[in-house]
């Protein structure tokens, strides 16, 4: 027996047929109300409590197709079973395209009521599944929003913690007199700042899964320009396509760019020579290329590293973790190092 709380609204100007529909469906356990036209049907829907609407096509003044959009435009609109003349398939197809859940052709005898009852039962089942799916979607979106909020908070705290570590390194540097030790701590501070910048960009981003690398490069080079006041060349230039990269890869790329720019600052323009350092990032055909170049004294890539060689080892290790290729352009007048890596769609 069907739950009597399930109420059906049947809209039809045919009083005799509407009474028959009421009796037949009530025997199946439904509570059935009748409306003689679309206006009355819409007024009844305003009161709520209707689970399914049966809507006849042929009515004076306005057809069911005229009324159907108004029925479905309501918030939480109940499913609509469209009732058409026997064999009138074009009208049935139009009703389905307009949003009706199902249609039933009018026939003489019990067949019509059996089909109507079956269509109502299926519509109720589909409505339950739809509500459950919508509830699951809402819960999933809410869980995702909570996770993203938590991840932003984590990135915020990581960025703050790294900034604190960088401040400690800066304090330690100020207490040292050894120039090599001070230089090593300067470079350590730049590496920490580069990684902190990634986390800072994440907690202000709408998508914590990726980093807008072009925007990040602008910020990174601006910070390095300030931090390396005693060693920097005349200018830093960034030319980058609008491209987003996954967060974990962005960290490795940030470290690589920091190392290459630091090396250029230290060695490209000795004795106060004028010059610039340029960073380029281009994305094409599933590949990301990032290059750092200068017009200085040059470095072939085979020369023995100046200093400790730690920066070179870091660049090579980070490139390997990205599955990237490093290329030293021997034809370039100064130094140009290009990293090329697969850019997977996010």
CSV table of C-alpha atoms in Angstrom, one decimal:
chain,number,residue,atom,x,y,z
A,1,UNK,CA,0.0,0.0,0.0
A,2,UNK,CA,1.4,3.4,-0.9
A,3,UNK,CA,2.0,6.0,1.8
A,4,UNK,CA,-1.2,8.1,1.9
A,5,UNK,CA,0.9,11.2,2.6
A,6,UNK,CA,2.0,11.1,-1.1
A,7,UNK,CA,-0.3,13.6,-2.8
A,8,UNK,CA,-0.9,13.8,-6.5
A,9,UNK,CA,-2.3,16.9,-8.3
A,10,UNK,CA,-4.1,16.0,-11.5
A,11,UNK,CA,-4.8,19.0,-13.8
A,12,UNK,CA,-7.5,18.4,-16.4
A,13,UNK,CA,-10.6,20.2,-17.6
A,14,UNK,CA,-12.4,16.8,-18.1
A,15,UNK,CA,-14.3,16.5,-14.9
A,16,UNK,CA,-15.4,12.9,-15.5
A,17,UNK,CA,-12.0,11.7,-16.2
A,18,UNK,CA,-10.5,13.6,-13.3
A,19,UNK,CA,-13.0,11.9,-10.9
A,20,UNK,CA,-12.0,8.5,-12.4
A,21,UNK,CA,-8.3,9.3,-11.9
A,22,UNK,CA,-9.0,10.2,-8.3
A,23,UNK,CA,-10.8,7.0,-7.6
A,24,UNK,CA,-8.4,4.7,-9.3
A,25,UNK,CA,-5.3,6.3,-7.8
A,26,UNK,CA,-6.8,6.5,-4.3
A,27,UNK,CA,-7.4,2.8,-4.4
A,28,UNK,CA,-3.7,2.5,-4.9
A,29,UNK,CA,-3.0,4.5,-1.8
A,30,UNK,CA,-2.4,8.0,-3.2
A,31,UNK,CA,-4.1,11.1,-2.1
A,32,UNK,CA,-5.3,12.8,-5.2
A,33,UNK,CA,-6.4,16.5,-5.7
A,34,UNK,CA,-7.9,17.9,-8.9
A,35,UNK,CA,-7.4,21.3,-10.6
A,36,UNK,CA,-9.6,22.2,-13.6
A,37,UNK,CA,-6.9,24.3,-15.4
A,38,UNK,CA,-3.3,25.5,-15.1
A,39,UNK,CA,-4.1,28.6,-13.0
A,40,UNK,CA,-5.8,26.5,-10.4
A,41,UNK,CA,-3.0,24.0,-10.5
A,42,UNK,CA,-0.4,26.7,-9.9
A,43,UNK,CA,-2.4,28.1,-7.0
A,44,UNK,CA,-2.5,24.7,-5.4
A,45,UNK,CA,1.2,24.1,-5.9
A,46,UNK,CA,1.8,27.4,-4.0
A,47,UNK,CA,0.4,25.7,-0.9
A,48,UNK,CA,3.0,22.9,-1.1
A,49,UNK,CA,2.8,19.2,-0.3
A,50,UNK,CA,2.4,17.9,-3.9
A,51,UNK,CA,4.7,15.0,-4.8
A,52,UNK,CA,3.7,14.5,-8.5
A,53,UNK,CA,1.7,16.5,-11.0
A,54,UNK,CA,-0.4,14.9,-13.8
A,55,UNK,CA,-0.9,17.4,-16.5
A,56,UNK,CA,-3.3,17.1,-19.4
A,57,UNK,CA,-2.5,18.6,-22.8
A,58,UNK,CA,-5.8,19.6,-24.2
A,59,UNK,CA,-7.4,22.3,-22.1
A,60,UNK,CA,-9.3,25.5,-23.0
A,61,UNK,CA,-7.4,28.7,-23.0
A,62,UNK,CA,-3.9,27.2,-22.6
A,63,UNK,CA,-2.4,23.8,-23.4
A,64,UNK,CA,-0.4,21.8,-21.0
A,65,UNK,CA,2.7,22.8,-22.9
A,66,UNK,CA,1.9,26.5,-22.1
A,67,UNK,CA,1.5,25.6,-18.4
A,68,UNK,CA,4.5,23.3,-18.1
A,69,UNK,CA,7.3,25.9,-17.9
A,70,UNK,CA,5.5,27.7,-15.1
A,71,UNK,CA,5.1,24.4,-13.2
A,72,UNK,CA,8.8,23.5,-13.6
A,73,UNK,CA,10.1,27.0,-12.8
A,74,UNK,CA,9.1,26.7,-9.2
A,75,UNK,CA,11.8,25.9,-6.6
A,76,UNK,CA,11.7,22.2,-5.7
A,77,UNK,CA,9.1,21.7,-8.5
A,78,UNK,CA,7.5,18.2,-8.3
A,79,UNK,CA,7.9,15.9,-11.3
A,80,UNK,CA,5.3,16.2,-14.0
A,81,UNK,CA,3.6,13.4,-15.9
A,82,UNK,CA,2.3,14.7,-19.2
A,83,UNK,CA,-1.1,13.3,-20.4
A,84,UNK,CA,-1.6,13.4,-24.2
A,85,UNK,CA,-4.0,12.1,-26.7
A,86,UNK,CA,-3.5,8.6,-27.9
A,87,UNK,CA,-0.8,8.5,-30.7
A,88,UNK,CA,0.1,12.1,-30.3
A,89,UNK,CA,3.8,11.5,-30.1
A,90,UNK,CA,4.9,14.9,-31.3
A,91,UNK,CA,3.3,16.6,-28.3
A,92,UNK,CA,4.7,13.9,-26.0
A,93,UNK,CA,8.2,14.5,-27.3
A,94,UNK,CA,7.8,18.3,-26.9
A,95,UNK,CA,6.7,17.8,-23.3
A,96,UNK,CA,9.7,15.7,-22.5
A,97,UNK,CA,12.0,18.2,-24.1
A,98,UNK,CA,10.4,20.9,-22.0
A,99,UNK,CA,11.2,19.0,-18.8
A,100,UNK,CA,8.3,16.5,-18.2
A,101,UNK,CA,9.5,13.4,-16.4
A,102,UNK,CA,7.3,11.1,-18.5
A,103,UNK,CA,4.1,11.0,-20.6
A,104,UNK,CA,1.0,8.8,-20.7
A,105,UNK,CA,-1.3,8.5,-23.7
A,106,UNK,CA,-5.0,8.7,-22.9
A,107,UNK,CA,-6.6,5.3,-23.7
A,108,UNK,CA,-10.0,3.8,-22.9
A,109,UNK,CA,-10.1,1.2,-20.2
A,110,UNK,CA,-7.9,0.3,-17.3
A,111,UNK,CA,-4.7,0.5,-19.3
A,112,UNK,CA,-4.6,4.3,-19.0
A,113,UNK,CA,-4.8,4.2,-15.2
A,114,UNK,CA,-2.2,1.4,-14.9
A,115,UNK,CA,0.2,3.4,-17.1
A,116,UNK,CA,-0.5,6.6,-15.1
A,117,UNK,CA,0.2,4.8,-11.8
A,118,UNK,CA,3.4,3.2,-13.1
A,119,UNK,CA,4.6,6.6,-14.4
A,120,UNK,CA,3.9,8.2,-11.0
A,121,UNK,CA,5.8,5.5,-9.2
A,122,UNK,CA,8.8,5.8,-11.4
A,123,UNK,CA,8.7,9.6,-11.1
A,124,UNK,CA,8.7,9.3,-7.3
A,125,UNK,CA,11.6,7.0,-7.4
A,126,UNK,CA,13.6,9.3,-9.7
A,127,UNK,CA,12.7,12.3,-7.4
A,128,UNK,CA,14.1,10.4,-4.4
A,129,UNK,CA,17.3,9.5,-6.3
A,130,UNK,CA,17.6,13.1,-7.5
A,131,UNK,CA,17.2,14.5,-4.0
A,132,UNK,CA,19.8,12.0,-2.6
A,133,UNK,CA,22.2,12.9,-5.4
A,134,UNK,CA,21.7,16.6,-4.7
A,135,UNK,CA,22.2,16.1,-1.0
A,136,UNK,CA,25.4,14.1,-1.7
A,137,UNK,CA,26.6,16.8,-4.0
A,138,UNK,CA,26.0,19.5,-1.4
A,139,UNK,CA,27.8,17.4,1.3
A,140,UNK,CA,30.7,16.8,-1.1
A,141,UNK,CA,31.0,20.5,-2.0
A,142,UNK,CA,30.8,21.4,1.7
A,143,UNK,CA,33.6,18.9,2.5
A,144,UNK,CA,35.7,20.2,-0.3
A,145,UNK,CA,35.2,23.8,0.8
A,146,UNK,CA,36.2,22.8,4.4
A,147,UNK,CA,39.3,21.0,3.1
A,148,UNK,CA,40.3,23.9,0.9
A,149,UNK,CA,39.8,26.3,3.8
A,150,UNK,CA,42.0,24.1,6.1
A,151,UNK,CA,44.6,23.8,3.4
A,152,UNK,CA,44.7,27.6,3.0
A,153,UNK,CA,45.2,27.9,6.7
A,154,UNK,CA,48.0,25.3,6.6
A,155,UNK,CA,49.7,27.2,3.8
A,156,UNK,CA,49.3,30.5,5.7
A,157,UNK,CA,50.9,29.0,8.8
A,158,UNK,CA,53.7,27.3,6.7
A,159,UNK,CA,54.5,30.7,5.0
A,160,UNK,CA,54.6,32.4,8.4
A,161,UNK,CA,56.8,29.7,9.8
A,162,UNK,CA,59.2,29.9,6.9
A,163,UNK,CA,59.3,33.7,7.2
A,164,UNK,CA,60.2,33.2,10.9
A,165,UNK,CA,63.0,30.8,9.9
A,166,UNK,CA,64.3,33.3,7.3
A,167,UNK,CA,64.3,36.0,10.0
A,168,UNK,CA,66.4,33.7,12.2
A,169,UNK,CA,68.8,33.1,9.3
A,170,UNK,CA,69.1,36.9,8.8
A,171,UNK,CA,69.8,37.4,12.5
A,172,UNK,CA,72.4,34.7,12.5
A,173,UNK,CA,74.0,36.3,9.4
A,174,UNK,CA,74.3,39.7,11.1
A,175,UNK,CA,76.3,38.2,13.9
A,176,UNK,CA,78.9,36.7,11.6
A,177,UNK,CA,82.1,38.3,10.3
A,178,UNK,CA,83.2,35.6,7.9
A,179,UNK,CA,82.2,36.7,4.3
A,180,UNK,CA,81.7,33.1,3.0
A,181,UNK,CA,79.5,32.2,5.9
A,182,UNK,CA,77.5,35.4,5.4
A,183,UNK,CA,77.1,34.6,1.7
A,184,UNK,CA,76.0,31.1,2.4
A,185,UNK,CA,73.3,32.3,4.8
A,186,UNK,CA,72.2,34.9,2.3
A,187,UNK,CA,71.6,32.1,-0.2
A,188,UNK,CA,69.9,30.0,2.3
A,189,UNK,CA,67.5,32.8,3.2
A,190,UNK,CA,66.7,33.3,-0.5
A,191,UNK,CA,65.8,29.6,-0.8
A,192,UNK,CA,63.6,29.7,2.2
A,193,UNK,CA,61.9,32.9,0.9
A,194,UNK,CA,61.3,31.3,-2.5
A,195,UNK,CA,59.4,28.4,-0.9
A,196,UNK,CA,57.5,30.6,1.5
A,197,UNK,CA,56.4,32.7,-1.5
A,198,UNK,CA,54.7,29.6,-3.0
A,199,UNK,CA,52.8,28.9,0.2
A,200,UNK,CA,51.9,32.6,0.4
A,201,UNK,CA,50.4,32.6,-3.1
A,202,UNK,CA,48.4,29.4,-2.2
A,203,UNK,CA,46.6,30.9,0.8
A,204,UNK,CA,45.5,33.9,-1.3
A,205,UNK,CA,44.5,31.7,-4.3
A,206,UNK,CA,41.1,30.4,-5.3
A,207,UNK,CA,42.7,27.1,-6.2
A,208,UNK,CA,45.1,25.5,-3.7
A,209,UNK,CA,46.0,22.7,-6.1
A,210,UNK,CA,48.0,25.0,-8.4
A,211,UNK,CA,50.1,28.2,-8.6
A,212,UNK,CA,49.8,30.9,-11.2
A,213,UNK,CA,53.5,30.6,-12.1
A,214,UNK,CA,53.7,33.8,-14.2
A,215,UNK,CA,52.4,35.9,-11.3
A,216,UNK,CA,54.6,34.1,-8.8
A,217,UNK,CA,57.7,34.8,-10.9
A,218,UNK,CA,57.0,38.6,-10.8
A,219,UNK,CA,56.8,38.4,-7.0
A,220,UNK,CA,59.8,36.3,-6.6
A,221,UNK,CA,62.1,38.5,-8.8
A,222,UNK,CA,60.8,41.6,-7.0
A,223,UNK,CA,61.8,40.1,-3.7
A,224,UNK,CA,65.2,39.0,-4.9
A,225,UNK,CA,65.8,42.4,-6.4
A,226,UNK,CA,65.3,43.8,-2.9
A,227,UNK,CA,67.2,41.1,-1.1
A,228,UNK,CA,70.3,41.2,-3.4
A,229,UNK,CA,70.8,45.0,-3.3
A,230,UNK,CA,74.6,44.7,-3.1
A,231,UNK,CA,75.0,42.1,-5.9
A,232,UNK,CA,72.1,42.7,-8.3
A,233,UNK,CA,72.5,43.9,-11.9
A,234,UNK,CA,70.7,46.9,-13.3
A,235,UNK,CA,67.4,45.1,-13.8
A,236,UNK,CA,65.4,41.9,-13.6
A,237,UNK,CA,63.0,41.2,-16.4
A,238,UNK,CA,60.2,38.6,-16.3
A,239,UNK,CA,58.4,37.6,-19.5
A,240,UNK,CA,55.9,34.7,-18.8
A,241,UNK,CA,52.9,33.2,-20.4
A,242,UNK,CA,49.8,32.9,-18.2
A,243,UNK,CA,50.3,29.4,-16.9
A,244,UNK,CA,49.4,27.4,-13.8
A,245,UNK,CA,51.4,24.5,-12.4
A,246,UNK,CA,50.7,22.0,-9.7
A,247,UNK,CA,51.8,23.1,-6.2
A,248,UNK,CA,54.5,20.5,-5.7
A,249,UNK,CA,56.1,21.3,-9.0
A,250,UNK,CA,55.9,25.0,-8.4
A,251,UNK,CA,58.1,24.6,-5.3
A,252,UNK,CA,60.8,22.8,-7.2
A,253,UNK,CA,60.6,25.4,-10.0
A,254,UNK,CA,60.8,28.2,-7.5
A,255,UNK,CA,64.0,26.8,-6.0
A,256,UNK,CA,65.6,26.3,-9.5
A,257,UNK,CA,64.8,29.9,-10.6
A,258,UNK,CA,66.1,31.2,-7.3
A,259,UNK,CA,69.4,29.3,-7.7
A,260,UNK,CA,69.9,30.4,-11.3
A,261,UNK,CA,69.1,34.0,-10.7
A,262,UNK,CA,71.4,34.0,-7.6
A,263,UNK,CA,74.2,32.6,-9.7
A,264,UNK,CA,73.7,35.2,-12.4
A,265,UNK,CA,73.7,38.0,-9.7
A,266,UNK,CA,77.0,36.7,-8.3
A,267,UNK,CA,78.9,35.8,-11.4
A,268,UNK,CA,77.5,37.3,-14.6
A,269,UNK,CA,78.6,40.9,-14.2
A,270,UNK,CA,81.8,41.1,-12.2
A,271,UNK,CA,83.6,44.4,-11.4
A,272,UNK,CA,80.3,46.4,-11.5
A,273,UNK,CA,79.5,45.8,-15.1
A,274,UNK,CA,76.1,46.9,-16.3
A,275,UNK,CA,73.5,44.3,-17.4
A,276,UNK,CA,70.2,42.6,-16.8
A,277,UNK,CA,68.9,39.2,-15.8
A,278,UNK,CA,65.8,37.9,-17.7
A,279,UNK,CA,63.5,35.1,-16.7
A,280,UNK,CA,61.1,33.7,-19.4
A,281,UNK,CA,58.4,31.1,-19.0
A,282,UNK,CA,56.5,29.7,-22.0
A,283,UNK,CA,53.9,27.0,-22.3
A,284,UNK,CA,53.2,25.2,-25.6
A,285,UNK,CA,52.2,21.8,-26.7
A,286,UNK,CA,52.1,20.3,-23.3
A,287,UNK,CA,55.6,21.6,-22.3
A,288,UNK,CA,56.7,24.3,-19.9
A,289,UNK,CA,60.0,26.0,-20.6
A,290,UNK,CA,61.6,28.3,-18.0
A,291,UNK,CA,64.9,30.1,-18.9
A,292,UNK,CA,67.2,32.4,-17.0
A,293,UNK,CA,69.6,34.4,-19.1
A,294,UNK,CA,72.1,37.2,-18.9
A,295,UNK,CA,74.6,39.0,-21.2
A,296,UNK,CA,77.5,38.6,-18.8
A,297,UNK,CA,80.8,36.8,-18.9
A,298,UNK,CA,79.2,33.4,-19.7
A,299,UNK,CA,79.2,29.9,-18.3
A,300,UNK,CA,79.1,26.9,-20.6
A,301,UNK,CA,77.7,24.3,-18.2
A,302,UNK,CA,80.9,22.3,-18.4
A,303,UNK,CA,83.0,24.8,-16.5
A,304,UNK,CA,84.0,24.0,-12.9
A,305,UNK,CA,81.4,25.6,-10.5
A,306,UNK,CA,82.5,28.7,-8.8
A,307,UNK,CA,82.0,28.7,-5.1
A,308,UNK,CA,80.9,25.5,-3.3
A,309,UNK,CA,78.8,24.1,-6.3
A,310,UNK,CA,75.8,23.6,-3.9
A,311,UNK,CA,73.5,25.7,-6.1
A,312,UNK,CA,74.4,23.6,-9.2
A,313,UNK,CA,73.7,20.4,-7.3
A,314,UNK,CA,70.3,21.8,-6.0
A,315,UNK,CA,69.3,22.8,-9.6
A,316,UNK,CA,70.2,19.3,-10.9
A,317,UNK,CA,68.3,17.5,-8.1
A,318,UNK,CA,65.2,19.7,-8.5
A,319,UNK,CA,65.2,19.2,-12.3
A,320,UNK,CA,65.5,15.4,-11.8
A,321,UNK,CA,62.5,15.5,-9.4
A,322,UNK,CA,60.5,17.2,-12.1
A,323,UNK,CA,61.5,14.9,-14.9
A,324,UNK,CA,62.9,18.0,-16.6
A,325,UNK,CA,65.7,18.6,-19.1
A,326,UNK,CA,68.3,21.3,-18.4
A,327,UNK,CA,70.0,22.9,-21.4
A,328,UNK,CA,73.0,25.4,-21.4
A,329,UNK,CA,72.9,27.4,-24.6
A,330,UNK,CA,76.5,27.6,-25.7
A,331,UNK,CA,75.5,30.0,-28.6
A,332,UNK,CA,74.3,32.7,-26.2
A,333,UNK,CA,76.7,35.5,-25.6
A,334,UNK,CA,76.3,35.3,-21.9
A,335,UNK,CA,74.6,32.5,-20.0
A,336,UNK,CA,71.3,31.0,-20.8
A,337,UNK,CA,69.9,28.0,-18.9
A,338,UNK,CA,66.6,26.5,-20.0
A,339,UNK,CA,64.5,23.9,-18.2
A,340,UNK,CA,61.9,22.1,-20.1
A,341,UNK,CA,59.3,19.8,-18.4
A,342,UNK,CA,56.0,18.2,-19.2
A,343,UNK,CA,53.0,20.4,-18.3
A,344,UNK,CA,50.2,18.1,-17.4
A,345,UNK,CA,46.6,19.5,-17.5
A,346,UNK,CA,45.2,20.4,-14.1
